[in-house]
Amino acid sequence: MSKDKISKKSSGIAGLIYPKRLPKIKVGAIKDDLGFTLNERLALRQVWNLIRPYERRYGQDVFYSFLNDVYWGINKFRDEGELNLKALHSHALHFVHFFGLLIEQEDPVMFQLMINDNNLTHSRCNVGSAYIGNLAQALVDHVLNVFQKVSSPSLERGFMKIVEKLKSYQDNQPINTAYNRLSKMDLP
């Protein structure tokens, strides 16, 4: 067969199928929809399985020491001068539990909704996202200190990504007055 007949055959249907083009190779770690690599996600989940039975203890250790360092923070839990211990204890537990839910969440939309809802709730109490981010950083520092023997760069990067997501959220401070109406002073 001549070369002309071979080139005509290859230009037909077979020419469209063969030779197959090679897919582009992605160099580096593949990230999920939330921006975590597989190693980061795995390290976070493994450490969270170690933390889960001790949520209350870690929450209290971090929350109380952080609130005492930030002297005005503990005043958020005062009712007419009295320290509301029930609210303080439950808030410490809920804080660590919320952090665990963020680690376990795989859906990016739900992840953002959880952070947004948390931010909106705290904005009503005049607690900004920077404050929440600093508290999350204190938890991360405590966990990395407690689990320093099993710590890894992947775990540290995973924790830092969660802290950055908590810190980067804008504060949603409502400017509404009674009955959700704007006052004359709120208008430009």
Coordinates of N, CA, C and O in Angstrom, one line a residue:
M1 N 0.8 -1.2 0.0 CA 0.0 0.0 0.0 C 0.9 1.2 0.0 O 1.9 1.3 0.6
S2 N 0.4 2.2 -0.7 CA 1.1 3.4 -0.7 C 0.8 4.3 0.5 O -0.2 4.1 1.2
K3 N 1.7 5.3 0.7 CA 1.5 6.2 1.8 C 0.2 7.0 1.7 O -0.4 7.4 2.7
D4 N -0.2 7.3 0.5 CA -1.4 8.1 0.3 C -2.6 7.3 0.7 O -3.5 7.9 1.4
K5 N -2.7 6.0 0.5 CA -3.9 5.2 0.9 C -3.9 5.1 2.4 O -4.9 5.1 3.0
I6 N -2.7 5.0 3.1 CA -2.7 4.9 4.5 C -3.1 6.2 5.2 O -3.8 6.2 6.1
S7 N -2.7 7.3 4.6 CA -3.1 8.6 5.2 C -4.5 8.9 5.0 O -5.2 9.5 5.8
K8 N -5.2 8.4 3.9 CA -6.6 8.5 3.7 C -7.3 7.7 4.7 O -8.4 8.1 5.2
K9 N -6.9 6.5 5.0 CA -7.5 5.6 6.0 C -7.4 6.3 7.4 O -8.4 6.3 8.1
S10 N -6.3 6.9 7.7 CA -6.1 7.4 9.0 C -6.9 8.8 9.1 O -7.2 9.2 10.2
S11 N -7.2 9.3 8.0 CA -8.0 10.6 8.1 C -9.5 10.3 8.3 O -10.2 11.3 8.5
G12 N -9.9 9.1 8.1 CA -11.3 8.8 8.3 C -11.7 8.8 9.8 O -11.2 9.5 10.6
I13 N -12.5 7.9 10.2 CA -13.0 7.7 11.6 C -11.9 7.4 12.5 O -11.8 7.9 13.6
A14 N -11.0 6.5 12.0 CA -9.9 6.1 12.9 C -9.0 7.3 13.2 O -8.4 7.4 14.3
G15 N -8.9 8.2 12.3 CA -8.1 9.4 12.5 C -8.7 10.3 13.6 O -7.9 11.0 14.3
L16 N -10.0 10.2 13.8 CA -10.6 11.0 14.8 C -10.4 10.4 16.2 O -10.4 11.0 17.2
I17 N -10.3 9.0 16.2 CA -10.2 8.3 17.5 C -8.7 8.1 17.9 O -8.4 8.3 19.0
Y18 N -7.9 7.7 16.9 CA -6.5 7.4 17.2 C -5.6 8.4 16.6 O -5.9 8.8 15.5
P19 N -4.5 8.7 17.0 CA -4.0 8.4 18.3 C -4.7 9.3 19.4 O -5.0 10.4 19.1
K20 N -4.9 8.7 20.5 CA -5.6 9.4 21.6 C -4.6 10.5 22.2 O -3.4 10.2 22.3
R21 N -5.2 11.6 22.5 CA -4.4 12.6 23.1 C -4.3 12.3 24.6 O -5.2 11.8 25.2
L22 N -3.1 12.6 25.1 CA -2.9 12.4 26.5 C -3.5 13.5 27.3 O -3.5 14.7 26.9
P23 N -4.1 13.1 28.4 CA -4.7 14.2 29.3 C -3.6 15.0 29.9 O -2.4 14.5 30.1
K24 N -3.9 16.3 30.2 CA -2.9 17.1 30.8 C -2.6 16.6 32.2 O -3.6 16.3 33.0
I25 N -1.4 16.5 32.6 CA -1.0 16.1 33.9 C -0.9 17.2 34.9 O -0.3 18.2 34.6
K26 N -1.6 17.1 36.0 CA -1.6 18.1 37.0 C -0.5 17.8 38.0 O -0.5 16.7 38.6
V27 N 0.5 18.7 38.1 CA 1.6 18.5 39.0 C 1.2 19.0 40.4 O 0.6 20.1 40.5
G28 N 1.5 18.3 41.4 CA 1.2 18.7 42.8 C 0.0 18.0 43.4 O -0.7 17.2 42.7
A29 N -0.4 18.5 44.6 CA -1.5 17.9 45.3 C -2.8 18.4 44.7 O -3.0 19.5 44.2
I30 N -3.8 17.5 44.6 CA -5.1 17.8 44.1 C -5.9 18.2 45.2 O -6.0 17.6 46.3
K31 N -6.6 19.4 45.1 CA -7.4 20.0 46.2 C -8.9 19.7 45.9 O -9.4 19.6 44.8
D32 N -9.6 19.6 47.0 CA -11.1 19.4 46.9 C -11.7 20.8 46.7 O -11.1 21.8 46.6
D33 N -13.1 20.8 46.8 CA -13.8 22.0 46.5 C -13.6 23.1 47.6 O -13.8 24.3 47.4
L34 N -13.2 22.7 48.8 CA -12.9 23.6 49.9 C -11.5 24.1 49.9 O -11.1 25.0 50.7
G35 N -10.6 23.5 49.1 CA -9.2 24.0 49.0 C -8.3 23.1 49.9 O -7.1 23.4 50.0
F36 N -8.8 22.0 50.4 CA -7.9 21.1 51.2 C -7.4 20.0 50.3 O -8.1 19.5 49.4
T37 N -6.1 19.6 50.6 CA -5.6 18.5 49.9 C -6.0 17.2 50.6 O -6.5 17.3 51.7
L38 N -5.9 16.1 49.9 CA -6.3 14.8 50.5 C -5.5 14.6 51.8 O -6.1 14.1 52.8
N39 N -4.2 14.9 51.8 CA -3.4 14.7 53.1 C -3.8 15.6 54.2 O -3.9 15.2 55.3
E40 N -4.2 16.8 53.9 CA -4.7 17.7 54.9 C -6.0 17.2 55.5 O -6.2 17.2 56.7
R41 N -6.9 16.8 54.6 CA -8.2 16.4 55.0 C -8.1 15.1 55.9 O -8.7 15.0 57.0
L42 N -7.2 14.2 55.5 CA -7.0 13.0 56.3 C -6.4 13.3 57.6 O -6.8 12.7 58.7
A43 N -5.4 14.2 57.7 CA -4.7 14.5 58.9 C -5.7 15.2 59.9 O -5.7 14.9 61.1
L44 N -6.5 16.1 59.4 CA -7.6 16.7 60.2 C -8.5 15.7 60.8 O -8.9 15.8 62.0
R45 N -9.0 14.8 60.0 CA -10.0 13.8 60.5 C -9.4 12.9 61.5 O -10.0 12.5 62.5
Q46 N -8.1 12.5 61.3 CA -7.5 11.6 62.2 C -7.3 12.2 63.6 O -7.5 11.6 64.6
V47 N -6.8 13.5 63.6 CA -6.7 14.2 64.8 C -8.0 14.5 65.5 O -8.2 14.4 66.7
W48 N -9.0 14.7 64.7 CA -10.3 15.0 65.2 C -10.9 13.7 65.9 O -11.6 13.9 66.9
N49 N -10.6 12.6 65.4 CA -11.0 11.3 66.1 C -10.3 11.2 67.4 O -10.9 10.6 68.3
L50 N -9.1 11.8 67.6 CA -8.5 11.7 68.9 C -9.1 12.8 69.8 O -9.1 12.6 71.1
I51 N -9.5 13.9 69.3 CA -10.0 15.0 70.1 C -11.5 14.8 70.5 O -11.9 15.1 71.7
R52 N -12.3 14.2 69.7 CA -13.7 14.0 69.9 C -14.1 13.5 71.3 O -15.0 14.1 72.0
P53 N -13.4 12.5 71.9 CA -13.8 12.1 73.3 C -13.5 13.2 74.3 O -14.1 13.1 75.4
Y54 N -12.7 14.1 74.0 CA -12.2 15.1 75.0 C -12.7 16.5 74.6 O -12.0 17.5 75.0
E55 N -13.8 16.6 73.9 CA -14.2 17.9 73.4 C -14.4 18.9 74.6 O -14.0 20.1 74.5
R56 N -15.1 18.5 75.6 CA -15.4 19.3 76.8 C -14.1 19.8 77.4 O -14.0 21.0 77.7
R57 N -13.2 19.0 77.6 CA -11.9 19.4 78.3 C -11.2 20.4 77.5 O -10.7 21.4 78.0
Y58 N -11.0 20.1 76.2 CA -10.2 21.0 75.4 C -10.9 22.3 75.2 O -10.3 23.4 75.2
G59 N -12.2 22.2 75.1 CA -13.0 23.5 74.9 C -12.9 24.3 76.2 O -12.7 25.6 76.0
Q60 N -13.0 23.8 77.3 CA -12.8 24.5 78.6 C -11.4 25.1 78.7 O -11.2 26.3 79.1
D61 N -10.4 24.3 78.4 CA -9.0 24.7 78.6 C -8.8 25.9 77.7 O -8.2 26.9 78.1
V62 N -9.1 25.8 76.4 CA -8.9 26.9 75.4 C -9.8 28.1 75.7 O -9.3 29.2 75.7
F63 N -11.0 27.8 75.8 CA -12.0 28.9 75.9 C -11.7 29.8 77.2 O -11.7 31.0 77.1
Y64 N -11.6 29.2 78.3 CA -11.4 29.9 79.6 C -10.0 30.7 79.6 O -10.0 31.8 80.0
S65 N -9.0 30.0 79.1 CA -7.7 30.7 79.1 C -7.7 31.9 78.1 O -7.2 32.9 78.3
F66 N -8.4 31.7 76.9 CA -8.5 32.7 75.9 C -9.3 33.9 76.5 O -9.0 35.1 76.3
L67 N -10.5 33.6 77.1 CA -11.3 34.6 77.6 C -10.7 35.4 78.8 O -10.9 36.6 78.9
N68 N -9.9 34.7 79.5 CA -9.1 35.4 80.6 C -8.0 36.3 80.1 O -7.7 37.3 80.6
D69 N -7.4 35.8 79.0 CA -6.3 36.7 78.3 C -6.9 37.9 77.7 O -6.4 39.0 77.8
V70 N -8.1 37.8 77.1 CA -8.8 38.9 76.5 C -9.8 39.3 77.6 O -10.9 38.8 77.7
Y71 N -9.4 40.2 78.5 CA -10.1 40.5 79.7 C -11.6 40.9 79.5 O -12.4 40.6 80.3
W72 N -11.9 41.5 78.4 CA -13.3 41.9 78.2 C -14.2 40.7 77.7 O -15.4 40.7 77.8
G73 N -13.5 39.7 77.2 CA -14.3 38.5 76.6 C -15.1 37.8 77.7 O -16.2 37.4 77.3
I74 N -14.6 37.7 78.9 CA -15.4 37.0 79.9 C -16.6 37.8 80.3 O -17.6 37.2 80.7
N75 N -16.6 39.1 80.1 CA -17.8 39.9 80.4 C -19.0 39.7 79.5 O -20.1 40.1 79.9
K76 N -18.7 39.1 78.4 CA -19.9 38.7 77.5 C -20.8 37.7 78.1 O -21.9 37.6 77.7
F77 N -20.3 37.0 79.1 CA -21.1 36.0 79.8 C -21.6 36.4 81.1 O -22.0 35.6 82.0
R78 N -21.7 37.7 81.4 CA -22.2 38.2 82.7 C -23.6 38.6 82.5 O -24.0 39.3 81.5
D79 N -24.5 38.2 83.4 CA -25.9 38.7 83.5 C -26.0 39.5 84.8 O -26.0 38.9 85.9
E80 N -26.1 40.8 84.6 CA -26.3 41.7 85.7 C -25.2 41.5 86.8 O -25.5 41.4 88.0
G81 N -24.0 41.4 86.3 CA -22.8 41.3 87.2 C -22.4 39.9 87.6 O -21.3 39.6 87.9
E82 N -23.4 38.9 87.5 CA -23.1 37.5 87.8 C -22.6 36.8 86.6 O -23.1 37.0 85.5
L83 N -21.6 36.0 86.7 CA -21.1 35.2 85.6 C -22.0 34.0 85.4 O -22.3 33.2 86.3
N84 N -22.5 33.9 84.2 CA -23.4 32.8 83.8 C -22.6 31.6 83.4 O -22.2 31.4 82.3
L85 N -22.4 30.8 84.4 CA -21.5 29.6 84.2 C -22.1 28.6 83.2 O -21.4 28.0 82.5
K86 N -23.4 28.4 83.3 CA -24.0 27.5 82.3 C -23.8 27.9 80.9 O -23.4 27.0 80.1
A87 N -24.0 29.1 80.6 CA -23.8 29.6 79.2 C -22.3 29.5 78.8 O -21.9 29.1 77.7
L88 N -21.4 29.8 79.8 CA -20.0 29.7 79.5 C -19.5 28.3 79.3 O -18.8 28.1 78.3
H89 N -20.0 27.4 80.1 CA -19.6 25.9 79.9 C -20.2 25.4 78.6 O -19.5 24.7 77.8
S90 N -21.4 25.7 78.3 CA -22.0 25.2 77.0 C -21.4 25.8 75.8 O -21.2 25.2 74.8
H91 N -21.0 27.1 75.9 CA -20.4 27.8 74.8 C -19.0 27.2 74.5 O -18.7 27.0 73.3
A92 N -18.3 26.8 75.5 CA -17.0 26.2 75.3 C -17.1 24.9 74.6 O -16.3 24.6 73.7
L93 N -18.1 24.1 75.0 CA -18.3 22.8 74.4 C -18.8 23.0 72.9 O -18.3 22.3 72.0
H94 N -19.7 23.9 72.7 CA -20.2 24.1 71.4 C -19.2 24.6 70.4 O -19.2 24.3 69.2
F95 N -18.2 25.4 71.0 CA -17.2 26.0 70.1 C -16.3 24.9 69.5 O -16.0 24.8 68.3
V96 N -15.9 23.9 70.4 CA -15.0 22.8 69.9 C -15.8 21.9 69.0 O -15.3 21.4 68.0
H97 N -17.1 21.7 69.3 CA -17.9 20.8 68.5 C -18.1 21.4 67.1 O -18.1 20.7 66.1
F98 N -18.3 22.7 67.1 CA -18.5 23.4 65.8 C -17.2 23.3 64.9 O -17.3 23.1 63.7
F99 N -16.1 23.4 65.6 CA -14.8 23.3 64.9 C -14.7 21.9 64.3 O -14.3 21.7 63.1
G100 N -15.2 20.9 65.0 CA -15.2 19.5 64.5 C -16.1 19.3 63.3 O -15.9 18.6 62.4
L101 N -17.3 20.0 63.4 CA -18.2 19.9 62.3 C -17.7 20.5 61.0 O -17.9 20.0 59.9
L102 N -16.9 21.6 61.2 CA -16.2 22.2 60.0 C -15.2 21.2 59.4 O -15.1 21.2 58.2
I103 N -14.5 20.5 60.3 CA -13.5 19.5 59.8 C -14.2 18.4 59.0 O -13.8 18.0 57.9
E104 N -15.4 18.0 59.5 CA -16.1 16.8 58.9 C -16.9 17.2 57.6 O -17.3 16.4 56.9
Q105 N -17.2 18.5 57.5 CA -18.0 19.0 56.4 C -17.3 18.8 55.0 O -16.2 19.3 54.9
E106 N -17.9 18.2 54.1 CA -17.4 18.1 52.7 C -18.0 19.0 51.7 O -17.4 19.2 50.7
D107 N -19.2 19.4 51.9 CA -20.0 20.2 51.0 C -19.6 21.7 51.1 O -19.7 22.2 52.2
P108 N -19.0 22.3 50.1 CA -18.5 23.7 50.2 C -19.6 24.7 50.5 O -19.4 25.6 51.2
V109 N -20.9 24.4 50.0 CA -22.0 25.3 50.3 C -22.3 25.3 51.7 O -22.5 26.3 52.4
M110 N -22.5 24.1 52.3 CA -22.8 23.9 53.7 C -21.7 24.5 54.6 O -22.0 25.1 55.6
F111 N -20.4 24.3 54.2 CA -19.3 24.8 54.9 C -19.4 26.4 55.0 O -19.3 26.9 56.1
Q112 N -19.7 27.0 53.9 CA -19.8 28.5 53.9 C -21.0 28.9 54.7 O -21.0 29.9 55.4
L113 N -22.1 28.2 54.6 CA -23.3 28.5 55.3 C -23.1 28.4 56.9 O -23.6 29.2 57.6
M114 N -22.4 27.4 57.3 CA -22.1 27.2 58.7 C -21.3 28.4 59.2 O -21.5 28.9 60.3
I115 N -20.2 28.8 58.5 CA -19.4 29.9 58.9 C -20.2 31.2 58.9 O -20.1 32.0 59.8
N116 N -21.0 31.4 57.9 CA -21.8 32.6 57.8 C -22.8 32.7 58.9 O -23.0 33.7 59.5
D117 N -23.5 31.5 59.2 CA -24.5 31.5 60.3 C -23.8 31.8 61.7 O -24.3 32.5 62.5
N118 N -22.6 31.2 61.9 CA -21.9 31.4 63.1 C -21.5 32.9 63.2 O -21.6 33.5 64.3
N119 N -21.0 33.5 62.1 CA -20.6 34.9 62.1 C -21.8 35.8 62.4 O -21.7 36.8 63.1
L120 N -23.0 35.5 61.8 CA -24.1 36.3 61.9 C -24.6 36.3 63.4 O -25.0 37.3 64.0
T121 N -24.6 35.1 64.0 CA -25.0 34.9 65.4 C -24.1 35.7 66.3 O -24.6 36.4 67.2
H122 N -22.8 35.7 66.1 CA -21.9 36.4 66.9 C -21.9 37.9 66.6 O -21.6 38.7 67.5
S123 N -22.2 38.3 65.4 CA -22.3 39.7 65.1 C -23.4 40.4 65.9 O -23.3 41.5 66.3
R124 N -24.5 39.6 66.2 CA -25.6 40.2 67.0 C -25.1 40.5 68.4 O -25.7 41.3 69.1
C125 N -24.1 39.8 68.9 CA -23.6 40.0 70.2 C -22.3 40.9 70.2 O -21.6 40.9 71.2
N126 N -22.1 41.5 69.1 CA -20.9 42.4 68.9 C -19.6 41.7 69.1 O -18.6 42.2 69.6
V127 N -19.5 40.5 68.6 CA -18.3 39.7 68.6 C -17.9 39.5 67.1 O -18.6 38.9 66.3
G128 N -16.8 40.1 66.7 CA -16.4 40.1 65.3 C -15.7 38.9 64.9 O -15.3 38.0 65.7
S129 N -15.5 38.7 63.6 CA -14.9 37.6 63.0 C -13.4 37.5 63.4 O -12.8 36.4 63.5
A130 N -12.7 38.6 63.6 CA -11.3 38.5 64.0 C -11.2 37.9 65.4 O -10.3 37.1 65.6
Y131 N -12.1 38.2 66.3 CA -12.2 37.6 67.6 C -12.4 36.1 67.5 O -11.7 35.3 68.1
I132 N -13.3 35.6 66.6 CA -13.6 34.2 66.4 C -12.4 33.5 65.8 O -12.0 32.4 66.2
G133 N -11.7 34.2 64.9 CA -10.5 33.7 64.3 C -9.4 33.5 65.3 O -8.7 32.5 65.2
N134 N -9.2 34.5 66.2 CA -8.2 34.4 67.2 C -8.5 33.3 68.2 O -7.6 32.6 68.6
L135 N -9.8 33.1 68.5 CA -10.1 31.9 69.4 C -9.9 30.6 68.7 O -9.3 29.7 69.3
A136 N -10.2 30.5 67.4 CA -9.9 29.3 66.6 C -8.4 29.1 66.6 O -7.9 27.9 66.7
Q137 N -7.6 30.1 66.4 CA -6.1 30.0 66.4 C -5.6 29.5 67.8 O -4.7 28.7 67.8
A138 N -6.2 30.0 68.8 CA -5.9 29.5 70.2 C -6.2 28.0 70.3 O -5.4 27.2 70.9
L139 N -7.3 27.5 69.8 CA -7.6 26.1 69.8 C -6.6 25.3 69.0 O -6.1 24.3 69.4
V140 N -6.3 25.8 67.8 CA -5.3 25.1 67.0 C -3.9 25.0 67.7 O -3.3 23.9 67.7
D141 N -3.5 26.1 68.3 CA -2.2 26.1 69.0 C -2.2 25.1 70.1 O -1.3 24.4 70.3
H142 N -3.4 25.0 70.8 CA -3.5 24.1 72.0 C -3.5 22.6 71.5 O -2.8 21.8 72.0
V143 N -4.2 22.4 70.4 CA -4.3 21.0 69.9 C -2.9 20.6 69.3 O -2.4 19.5 69.6
L144 N -2.2 21.5 68.6 CA -0.9 21.1 68.1 C 0.1 20.9 69.2 O 1.0 20.1 69.1
N145 N -0.1 21.6 70.3 CA 0.8 21.5 71.4 C 0.6 20.1 72.1 O 1.5 19.4 72.4
V146 N -0.7 19.8 72.3 CA -1.1 18.5 72.9 C -0.7 17.3 72.1 O -0.1 16.3 72.6
F147 N -0.9 17.4 70.8 CA -0.6 16.3 69.8 C 0.7 16.6 69.1 O 0.8 16.2 67.9
Q148 N 1.7 17.1 69.7 CA 2.9 17.5 69.0 C 3.7 16.2 68.4 O 4.4 16.3 67.5
K149 N 3.5 15.1 69.1 CA 4.1 13.9 68.6 C 3.5 13.3 67.3 O 4.2 12.6 66.5
V150 N 2.3 13.6 67.0 CA 1.6 13.2 65.8 C 1.3 14.3 64.8 O 0.7 14.1 63.8
S151 N 1.9 15.5 65.1 CA 1.7 16.6 64.3 C 2.4 16.5 63.0 O 3.5 15.8 62.9
S152 N 1.9 17.1 61.9 CA 2.6 17.0 60.6 C 2.3 18.3 59.9 O 1.4 19.1 60.3
P153 N 3.1 18.6 58.9 CA 2.9 19.8 58.1 C 1.5 19.8 57.5 O 0.9 20.9 57.3
S154 N 1.0 18.7 57.1 CA -0.3 18.6 56.5 C -1.4 19.0 57.5 O -2.4 19.7 57.1
L155 N -1.3 18.5 58.7 CA -2.2 18.9 59.8 C -2.2 20.4 60.0 O -3.2 21.0 60.1
E156 N -1.0 20.9 60.1 CA -0.9 22.4 60.4 C -1.5 23.2 59.3 O -2.1 24.2 59.5
R157 N -1.2 22.8 58.0 CA -1.8 23.5 56.9 C -3.3 23.4 56.9 O -4.0 24.4 56.6
G158 N -3.8 22.3 57.2 CA -5.3 22.1 57.2 C -5.9 23.0 58.3 O -6.9 23.6 58.0
F159 N -5.3 23.0 59.5 CA -5.8 23.8 60.6 C -5.8 25.3 60.2 O -6.7 26.1 60.4
M160 N -4.7 25.7 59.5 CA -4.5 27.1 59.2 C -5.5 27.5 58.1 O -6.0 28.7 58.1
K161 N -5.9 26.6 57.2 CA -6.9 26.9 56.2 C -8.3 27.2 56.9 O -9.0 28.1 56.5
I162 N -8.6 26.4 57.9 CA -9.9 26.6 58.6 C -9.8 27.9 59.3 O -10.8 28.7 59.3
V163 N -8.7 28.2 60.0 CA -8.6 29.5 60.8 C -8.7 30.7 59.8 O -9.4 31.7 60.1
E164 N -8.1 30.6 58.6 CA -8.1 31.7 57.7 C -9.5 31.9 57.1 O -10.0 33.0 56.9
K165 N -10.3 30.8 56.9 CA -11.7 30.9 56.5 C -12.5 31.6 57.6 O -13.4 32.4 57.2
L166 N -12.2 31.3 58.8 CA -13.0 31.9 59.9 C -12.6 33.4 60.0 O -13.5 34.3 60.3
K167 N -11.4 33.7 59.8 CA -10.9 35.1 60.0 C -11.3 36.0 58.8 O -11.5 37.2 58.9
S168 N -11.4 35.4 57.6 CA -11.6 36.2 56.4 C -13.0 36.6 56.2 O -13.3 37.4 55.3
Y169 N -13.9 36.1 57.0 CA -15.3 36.4 56.8 C -15.6 37.8 57.3 O -15.1 38.3 58.3
Q170 N -16.4 38.6 56.5 CA -16.8 39.9 56.9 C -17.7 39.9 58.0 O -18.6 39.0 58.2
D171 N -17.6 40.9 58.9 CA -18.6 41.1 60.0 C -19.9 41.6 59.4 O -19.9 42.6 58.7
N172 N -20.9 41.0 59.8 CA -22.3 41.4 59.4 C -23.0 42.0 60.6 O -23.7 41.4 61.3
Q173 N -22.8 43.3 60.8 CA -23.4 44.0 61.9 C -24.7 44.6 61.4 O -24.7 45.5 60.6
P174 N -25.8 44.2 61.9 CA -27.1 44.8 61.5 C -27.1 46.2 62.1 O -26.8 46.4 63.3
I175 N -27.6 47.2 61.3 CA -27.8 48.5 61.8 C -29.2 48.8 62.1 O -29.6 50.0 62.2
N176 N -30.0 47.8 62.3 CA -31.4 48.0 62.5 C -31.7 48.4 64.0 O -31.0 48.0 64.9
T177 N -32.8 49.1 64.2 CA -33.3 49.5 65.5 C -34.5 48.6 65.8 O -34.7 47.6 65.2
A178 N -35.3 49.0 66.8 CA -36.4 48.2 67.1 C -37.3 48.0 65.9 O -37.5 48.8 65.0
Y179 N -37.9 46.8 65.9 CA -38.8 46.4 64.9 C -38.1 46.3 63.5 O -38.8 46.4 62.5
N180 N -36.8 46.1 63.5 CA -36.0 46.0 62.3 C -36.2 47.2 61.3 O -36.2 47.0 60.1
R181 N -36.4 48.4 61.8 CA -36.5 49.6 61.0 C -35.3 50.4 61.2 O -34.7 50.5 62.2
L182 N -34.9 51.1 60.1 CA -33.8 52.0 60.2 C -34.2 53.3 60.8 O -35.3 53.8 60.5
S183 N -33.4 53.9 61.6 CA -33.7 55.2 62.2 C -33.1 56.3 61.3 O -32.4 56.0 60.3
K184 N -33.5 57.5 61.6 CA -33.0 58.6 60.7 C -31.5 58.8 60.8 O -30.9 59.2 59.9
M185 N -31.0 58.4 62.0 CA -29.5 58.5 62.2 C -28.7 57.5 61.3 O -27.6 57.7 61.1
D186 N -29.4 56.4 60.9 CA -28.7 55.4 60.2 C -28.6 55.7 58.7 O -27.8 55.1 58.0
L187 N -29.4 56.7 58.2 CA -29.5 57.0 56.8 C -28.3 58.0 56.5 O -27.9 58.8 57.3
P188 N -27.7 57.8 55.3 CA -26.6 58.7 54.9 C -27.0 60.1 54.7 O -28.0 60.6 54.5

